[in-house]
Amino acid sequence: MSQKEFKVIEFTKKQELVEFVNANSEKIEIVSISSSQESWNYKHFLWFYKL
């Protein structure tokens, strides 16, 4: 049985997150996507297992 590696990646643009997911959909298992706002800046987080 292979081990899955848990990772979190931070993106400053939602489009970059979407492009990463689309390019790696066969290699990752998404756990959650979250966002936070600090002043006028947004941060988007992709929580996933690398298969």
Short mmCIF file of N, CA and C in Angstrom, two decimals:
data_model
loop_
_atom_site.label_atom_id
_atom_site.label_comp_id
_atom_site.label_asym_id
_atom_site.label_seq_id
_atom_site.Cartn_x
_atom_site.Cartn_y
_atom_site.Cartn_z
N MET A 1 0.84 -1.19 0.00
CA MET A 1 0.00 0.00 0.00
C MET A 1 0.89 1.26 0.00
N SER A 2 0.64 2.16 -0.90
CA SER A 2 1.48 3.35 -1.01
C SER A 2 1.00 4.43 -0.03
N GLN A 3 1.95 5.22 0.43
CA GLN A 3 1.66 6.31 1.34
C GLN A 3 1.26 7.55 0.56
N LYS A 4 0.27 8.26 1.08
CA LYS A 4 -0.10 9.54 0.50
C LYS A 4 0.57 10.63 1.32
N GLU A 5 1.10 11.63 0.64
CA GLU A 5 1.78 12.73 1.30
C GLU A 5 0.84 13.93 1.38
N PHE A 6 0.59 14.43 2.61
CA PHE A 6 -0.29 15.57 2.81
C PHE A 6 0.46 16.87 2.57
N LYS A 7 -0.15 17.78 1.79
CA LYS A 7 0.51 19.05 1.46
C LYS A 7 -0.51 20.19 1.48
N VAL A 8 0.02 21.39 1.67
CA VAL A 8 -0.76 22.62 1.57
C VAL A 8 0.03 23.58 0.71
N ILE A 9 -0.63 24.15 -0.29
CA ILE A 9 0.02 25.15 -1.14
C ILE A 9 -0.80 26.43 -1.06
N GLU A 10 -0.09 27.55 -0.95
CA GLU A 10 -0.72 28.87 -0.88
C GLU A 10 -0.62 29.55 -2.25
N PHE A 11 -1.74 30.11 -2.69
CA PHE A 11 -1.79 30.85 -3.95
C PHE A 11 -2.30 32.25 -3.67
N THR A 12 -1.80 33.23 -4.41
CA THR A 12 -2.30 34.59 -4.26
C THR A 12 -3.42 34.89 -5.26
N LYS A 13 -3.52 34.05 -6.28
CA LYS A 13 -4.58 34.22 -7.29
C LYS A 13 -5.36 32.93 -7.42
N LYS A 14 -6.69 33.04 -7.37
CA LYS A 14 -7.54 31.87 -7.47
C LYS A 14 -7.33 31.13 -8.80
N GLN A 15 -7.08 31.88 -9.87
CA GLN A 15 -6.86 31.26 -11.18
C GLN A 15 -5.64 30.34 -11.16
N GLU A 16 -4.60 30.73 -10.45
CA GLU A 16 -3.41 29.87 -10.33
C GLU A 16 -3.74 28.56 -9.63
N LEU A 17 -4.57 28.64 -8.60
CA LEU A 17 -5.01 27.43 -7.90
C LEU A 17 -5.77 26.52 -8.85
N VAL A 18 -6.70 27.08 -9.59
CA VAL A 18 -7.50 26.30 -10.55
C VAL A 18 -6.61 25.64 -11.60
N GLU A 19 -5.66 26.37 -12.11
CA GLU A 19 -4.75 25.83 -13.13
C GLU A 19 -3.90 24.70 -12.55
N PHE A 20 -3.44 24.85 -11.31
CA PHE A 20 -2.66 23.79 -10.66
C PHE A 20 -3.50 22.53 -10.51
N VAL A 21 -4.73 22.69 -10.04
CA VAL A 21 -5.62 21.54 -9.86
C VAL A 21 -5.89 20.85 -11.20
N ASN A 22 -6.18 21.62 -12.23
CA ASN A 22 -6.46 21.04 -13.54
C ASN A 22 -5.25 20.30 -14.10
N ALA A 23 -4.06 20.83 -13.89
CA ALA A 23 -2.85 20.21 -14.42
C ALA A 23 -2.43 18.97 -13.63
N ASN A 24 -2.89 18.86 -12.38
CA ASN A 24 -2.45 17.76 -11.52
C ASN A 24 -3.59 16.87 -11.02
N SER A 25 -4.73 16.94 -11.66
CA SER A 25 -5.92 16.22 -11.16
C SER A 25 -5.72 14.72 -11.02
N GLU A 26 -4.86 14.13 -11.81
CA GLU A 26 -4.60 12.68 -11.73
C GLU A 26 -3.63 12.33 -10.60
N LYS A 27 -2.92 13.34 -10.08
CA LYS A 27 -1.85 13.09 -9.11
C LYS A 27 -2.19 13.53 -7.69
N ILE A 28 -3.35 14.19 -7.52
CA ILE A 28 -3.70 14.70 -6.19
C ILE A 28 -5.11 14.30 -5.79
N GLU A 29 -5.34 14.26 -4.49
CA GLU A 29 -6.66 14.03 -3.92
C GLU A 29 -6.95 15.23 -3.03
N ILE A 30 -7.88 16.08 -3.45
CA ILE A 30 -8.16 17.33 -2.74
C ILE A 30 -8.91 17.05 -1.45
N VAL A 31 -8.44 17.68 -0.38
CA VAL A 31 -9.09 17.59 0.92
C VAL A 31 -9.97 18.83 1.12
N SER A 32 -9.39 20.01 0.84
CA SER A 32 -10.13 21.25 1.06
C SER A 32 -9.48 22.39 0.28
N ILE A 33 -10.29 23.40 -0.01
CA ILE A 33 -9.80 24.66 -0.56
C ILE A 33 -10.34 25.76 0.34
N SER A 34 -9.47 26.62 0.81
CA SER A 34 -9.90 27.69 1.70
C SER A 34 -9.26 29.00 1.28
N SER A 35 -9.85 30.09 1.76
CA SER A 35 -9.35 31.42 1.43
C SER A 35 -9.35 32.28 2.68
N SER A 36 -8.45 33.24 2.70
CA SER A 36 -8.43 34.21 3.78
C SER A 36 -8.13 35.58 3.19
N GLN A 37 -8.59 36.59 3.89
CA GLN A 37 -8.39 37.96 3.42
C GLN A 37 -7.66 38.75 4.50
N GLU A 38 -6.61 39.42 4.08
CA GLU A 38 -5.87 40.31 4.96
C GLU A 38 -5.81 41.66 4.27
N SER A 39 -6.52 42.60 4.80
CA SER A 39 -6.64 43.91 4.18
C SER A 39 -7.26 43.73 2.79
N TRP A 40 -6.55 44.10 1.73
CA TRP A 40 -7.08 43.93 0.37
C TRP A 40 -6.51 42.70 -0.31
N ASN A 41 -5.67 41.96 0.40
CA ASN A 41 -5.01 40.80 -0.20
C ASN A 41 -5.73 39.51 0.17
N TYR A 42 -5.91 38.67 -0.82
CA TYR A 42 -6.51 37.36 -0.59
C TYR A 42 -5.42 36.30 -0.71
N LYS A 43 -5.59 35.25 0.07
CA LYS A 43 -4.73 34.08 -0.04
C LYS A 43 -5.65 32.88 -0.17
N HIS A 44 -5.30 31.98 -1.07
CA HIS A 44 -6.08 30.77 -1.31
C HIS A 44 -5.20 29.57 -1.00
N PHE A 45 -5.76 28.62 -0.28
CA PHE A 45 -5.00 27.46 0.16
C PHE A 45 -5.61 26.18 -0.39
N LEU A 46 -4.77 25.36 -0.95
CA LEU A 46 -5.18 24.04 -1.44
C LEU A 46 -4.58 23.00 -0.50
N TRP A 47 -5.46 22.24 0.15
CA TRP A 47 -5.06 21.17 1.07
C TRP A 47 -5.31 19.86 0.33
N PHE A 48 -4.27 19.05 0.16
CA PHE A 48 -4.43 17.85 -0.66
C PHE A 48 -3.45 16.76 -0.29
N TYR A 49 -3.73 15.58 -0.77
CA TYR A 49 -2.80 14.45 -0.70
C TYR A 49 -2.17 14.28 -2.06
N LYS A 50 -0.86 14.16 -2.09
CA LYS A 50 -0.15 13.84 -3.32
C LYS A 50 -0.13 12.33 -3.44
N LEU A 51 -0.65 11.81 -4.54
CA LEU A 51 -0.74 10.36 -4.72
C LEU A 51 0.52 9.77 -5.31
#
